[in-house]
């Protein structure tokens, strides 16, 4: 599931939200002042099963994005 980073227009605070792709375009508001925010970054976090069967987060480097299926994380969340 991708993590979306937002910056508040009003107070400038940055925060992150973990949202599904279907929620990515929904309205978000500042966690501090409830002002209008802009989505600034999409970070791919994919999960892979390790040997013990636990899901471990894997930074999206090099391989395809597990969240959006794109070949580049730069397209994730667009
Ligand atoms: Zn704010």
Short mmCIF file of N, CA and C and ligand atoms in Angstrom, two decimals:
data_model
loop_
_atom_site.label_atom_id
_atom_site.label_comp_id
_atom_site.label_asym_id
_atom_site.label_seq_id
_atom_site.Cartn_x
_atom_site.Cartn_y
_atom_site.Cartn_z
N UNK A 1 0.86 -1.20 0.00
CA UNK A 1 0.00 0.00 0.00
C UNK A 1 0.89 1.24 0.00
N UNK A 2 0.63 2.15 -0.89
CA UNK A 2 1.50 3.32 -0.98
C UNK A 2 1.30 4.29 0.18
N UNK A 3 2.39 4.95 0.51
CA UNK A 3 2.33 6.02 1.49
C UNK A 3 2.36 7.34 0.73
N UNK A 4 1.41 8.20 1.05
CA UNK A 4 1.34 9.49 0.40
C UNK A 4 1.76 10.57 1.39
N UNK A 5 2.58 11.48 0.89
CA UNK A 5 3.07 12.56 1.75
C UNK A 5 2.36 13.85 1.36
N UNK A 6 1.95 14.58 2.35
CA UNK A 6 1.20 15.81 2.12
C UNK A 6 1.88 16.97 2.82
N UNK A 7 1.71 18.15 2.22
CA UNK A 7 2.16 19.38 2.86
C UNK A 7 0.96 20.30 2.98
N UNK A 8 0.82 20.91 4.14
CA UNK A 8 -0.30 21.82 4.38
C UNK A 8 0.01 23.19 3.80
N UNK A 9 -0.94 23.73 3.06
CA UNK A 9 -0.78 25.07 2.52
C UNK A 9 -0.76 26.11 3.62
N UNK A 10 -1.50 25.85 4.66
CA UNK A 10 -1.71 26.88 5.68
C UNK A 10 -0.58 26.95 6.70
N UNK A 11 -0.18 25.81 7.24
CA UNK A 11 0.83 25.83 8.30
C UNK A 11 2.13 25.17 7.87
N UNK A 12 2.14 24.56 6.71
CA UNK A 12 3.38 24.01 6.18
C UNK A 12 3.79 22.69 6.80
N UNK A 13 2.95 22.11 7.63
CA UNK A 13 3.34 20.85 8.25
C UNK A 13 3.26 19.72 7.22
N UNK A 14 4.19 18.79 7.36
CA UNK A 14 4.21 17.62 6.49
C UNK A 14 3.73 16.41 7.27
N UNK A 15 2.95 15.60 6.60
CA UNK A 15 2.54 14.36 7.24
C UNK A 15 2.31 13.31 6.17
N UNK A 16 2.23 12.08 6.60
CA UNK A 16 2.08 10.98 5.67
C UNK A 16 0.81 10.22 5.95
N UNK A 17 0.21 9.74 4.90
CA UNK A 17 -0.97 8.91 5.04
C UNK A 17 -0.77 7.63 4.25
N UNK A 18 -1.15 6.54 4.87
CA UNK A 18 -1.11 5.26 4.19
C UNK A 18 -2.50 5.01 3.62
N UNK A 19 -2.58 5.03 2.31
CA UNK A 19 -3.90 4.92 1.69
C UNK A 19 -3.84 3.91 0.55
N UNK A 20 -4.97 3.30 0.33
CA UNK A 20 -5.05 2.44 -0.82
C UNK A 20 -5.16 3.29 -2.08
N UNK A 21 -4.92 2.67 -3.21
CA UNK A 21 -4.95 3.42 -4.46
C UNK A 21 -6.32 4.04 -4.69
N UNK A 22 -7.35 3.36 -4.26
CA UNK A 22 -8.70 3.88 -4.47
C UNK A 22 -8.98 5.09 -3.61
N UNK A 23 -8.19 5.24 -2.55
CA UNK A 23 -8.38 6.38 -1.66
C UNK A 23 -7.42 7.52 -1.96
N UNK A 24 -6.51 7.28 -2.89
CA UNK A 24 -5.40 8.22 -3.10
C UNK A 24 -5.88 9.61 -3.47
N UNK A 25 -6.96 9.69 -4.20
CA UNK A 25 -7.42 10.98 -4.69
C UNK A 25 -8.48 11.60 -3.80
N UNK A 26 -8.78 10.94 -2.72
CA UNK A 26 -9.75 11.52 -1.81
C UNK A 26 -9.16 12.75 -1.10
N UNK A 27 -10.06 13.59 -0.66
CA UNK A 27 -9.64 14.78 0.06
C UNK A 27 -8.90 14.40 1.33
N UNK A 28 -7.84 15.14 1.59
CA UNK A 28 -7.15 15.00 2.86
C UNK A 28 -7.06 16.37 3.49
N UNK A 29 -6.94 16.40 4.79
CA UNK A 29 -6.79 17.68 5.46
C UNK A 29 -5.63 17.61 6.43
N UNK A 30 -5.12 18.77 6.77
CA UNK A 30 -3.95 18.86 7.62
C UNK A 30 -4.21 18.23 8.98
N UNK A 31 -3.23 17.47 9.45
CA UNK A 31 -3.37 16.84 10.76
C UNK A 31 -3.23 17.86 11.89
N UNK A 32 -2.70 19.04 11.56
CA UNK A 32 -2.49 20.05 12.60
C UNK A 32 -3.61 21.08 12.62
N UNK A 33 -3.94 21.63 11.45
CA UNK A 33 -4.89 22.75 11.43
C UNK A 33 -6.10 22.45 10.56
N UNK A 34 -6.14 21.27 10.00
CA UNK A 34 -7.25 20.85 9.13
C UNK A 34 -7.37 21.72 7.89
N UNK A 35 -6.26 22.33 7.51
CA UNK A 35 -6.25 23.16 6.31
C UNK A 35 -6.10 22.32 5.06
N UNK A 36 -6.03 23.02 3.94
CA UNK A 36 -5.90 22.35 2.65
C UNK A 36 -4.48 21.84 2.47
N UNK A 37 -4.35 20.64 1.96
CA UNK A 37 -3.04 20.05 1.79
C UNK A 37 -2.81 19.66 0.34
N UNK A 38 -1.54 19.53 0.00
CA UNK A 38 -1.16 19.08 -1.32
C UNK A 38 -0.37 17.79 -1.20
N UNK A 39 -0.69 16.83 -2.04
CA UNK A 39 0.07 15.59 -2.05
C UNK A 39 1.37 15.83 -2.79
N UNK A 40 2.48 15.49 -2.17
CA UNK A 40 3.76 15.86 -2.74
C UNK A 40 4.59 14.67 -3.21
N UNK A 41 4.49 13.57 -2.56
CA UNK A 41 5.38 12.46 -2.88
C UNK A 41 4.59 11.16 -2.84
N UNK A 42 4.93 10.26 -3.71
CA UNK A 42 4.42 8.91 -3.55
C UNK A 42 5.58 7.97 -3.31
N UNK A 43 5.49 7.25 -2.24
CA UNK A 43 6.56 6.32 -1.89
C UNK A 43 6.00 4.92 -1.94
N UNK A 44 6.65 4.09 -2.69
CA UNK A 44 6.18 2.73 -2.79
C UNK A 44 6.67 1.89 -1.63
N UNK A 45 5.77 1.23 -1.00
CA UNK A 45 6.15 0.25 0.01
C UNK A 45 5.49 -1.06 -0.38
N UNK A 46 6.29 -1.99 -0.75
CA UNK A 46 5.74 -3.28 -1.08
C UNK A 46 6.07 -4.27 0.03
N UNK A 47 5.27 -5.27 0.13
CA UNK A 47 5.46 -6.26 1.17
C UNK A 47 5.76 -7.61 0.54
N UNK A 48 6.76 -8.24 1.06
CA UNK A 48 7.09 -9.56 0.56
C UNK A 48 7.12 -10.55 1.71
N UNK A 49 6.82 -11.76 1.41
CA UNK A 49 6.86 -12.80 2.43
C UNK A 49 8.29 -13.28 2.62
N UNK A 50 8.72 -13.25 3.86
CA UNK A 50 10.03 -13.84 4.11
C UNK A 50 9.87 -15.32 4.48
N UNK A 51 10.98 -15.92 4.87
CA UNK A 51 10.97 -17.36 5.10
C UNK A 51 10.01 -17.80 6.18
N UNK A 52 9.76 -16.93 7.17
CA UNK A 52 8.90 -17.30 8.28
C UNK A 52 7.44 -16.99 8.01
N UNK A 53 7.17 -16.46 6.82
CA UNK A 53 5.80 -16.18 6.46
C UNK A 53 5.30 -14.82 6.89
N UNK A 54 6.19 -14.03 7.48
CA UNK A 54 5.78 -12.69 7.87
C UNK A 54 5.93 -11.73 6.70
N UNK A 55 5.06 -10.74 6.69
CA UNK A 55 5.17 -9.71 5.67
C UNK A 55 6.17 -8.65 6.11
N UNK A 56 7.13 -8.42 5.28
CA UNK A 56 8.13 -7.42 5.61
C UNK A 56 8.10 -6.32 4.56
N UNK A 57 8.15 -5.08 5.01
CA UNK A 57 8.15 -3.97 4.05
C UNK A 57 9.46 -3.91 3.29
N UNK A 58 9.35 -3.66 2.01
CA UNK A 58 10.53 -3.59 1.16
C UNK A 58 10.50 -2.25 0.44
N UNK A 59 11.56 -1.52 0.56
CA UNK A 59 11.64 -0.24 -0.12
C UNK A 59 11.63 -0.46 -1.64
N UNK A 60 10.94 0.39 -2.33
CA UNK A 60 10.82 0.23 -3.77
C UNK A 60 12.05 0.70 -4.50
N UNK A 61 13.04 -0.15 -4.53
CA UNK A 61 14.27 0.22 -5.23
C UNK A 61 14.56 -0.81 -6.30
N UNK A 62 14.48 -0.38 -7.52
CA UNK A 62 14.88 -1.25 -8.63
C UNK A 62 13.77 -2.13 -9.15
N UNK A 63 13.13 -2.87 -8.27
CA UNK A 63 12.12 -3.78 -8.73
C UNK A 63 10.80 -3.08 -8.97
N UNK A 64 9.89 -3.78 -9.57
CA UNK A 64 8.60 -3.19 -9.85
C UNK A 64 7.83 -2.93 -8.58
N UNK A 65 6.96 -1.97 -8.64
CA UNK A 65 6.21 -1.58 -7.46
C UNK A 65 5.15 -2.62 -7.14
N UNK A 66 5.18 -3.12 -5.92
CA UNK A 66 4.21 -4.12 -5.53
C UNK A 66 2.83 -3.55 -5.30
N UNK A 67 2.75 -2.23 -5.14
CA UNK A 67 1.47 -1.61 -4.85
C UNK A 67 0.70 -1.27 -6.11
N UNK A 68 1.39 -0.75 -7.11
CA UNK A 68 0.69 -0.28 -8.29
C UNK A 68 1.00 -1.12 -9.52
N UNK A 69 1.98 -2.00 -9.43
CA UNK A 69 2.32 -2.85 -10.56
C UNK A 69 3.10 -2.17 -11.64
N UNK A 70 3.44 -0.91 -11.44
CA UNK A 70 4.21 -0.21 -12.44
C UNK A 70 5.67 -0.65 -12.37
N UNK A 71 6.38 -0.39 -13.43
CA UNK A 71 7.79 -0.75 -13.46
C UNK A 71 8.65 0.28 -12.78
N UNK A 72 8.08 1.44 -12.51
CA UNK A 72 8.82 2.47 -11.82
C UNK A 72 7.97 3.06 -10.72
N UNK A 73 8.57 3.26 -9.55
CA UNK A 73 7.83 3.83 -8.44
C UNK A 73 7.47 5.28 -8.68
N UNK A 74 8.05 5.92 -9.64
CA UNK A 74 7.72 7.31 -9.92
C UNK A 74 6.29 7.43 -10.42
N UNK A 75 5.73 6.33 -10.88
CA UNK A 75 4.37 6.37 -11.39
C UNK A 75 3.36 5.95 -10.35
N UNK A 76 3.87 5.50 -9.21
CA UNK A 76 2.96 5.00 -8.20
C UNK A 76 2.08 6.10 -7.65
N UNK A 77 0.79 5.88 -7.60
CA UNK A 77 -0.11 6.84 -7.01
C UNK A 77 -0.58 7.92 -7.97
N UNK A 78 -0.10 7.91 -9.19
CA UNK A 78 -0.53 8.89 -10.19
C UNK A 78 -1.90 8.50 -10.71
ZN1 LIG B 1 -1.95 22.84 8.55
#
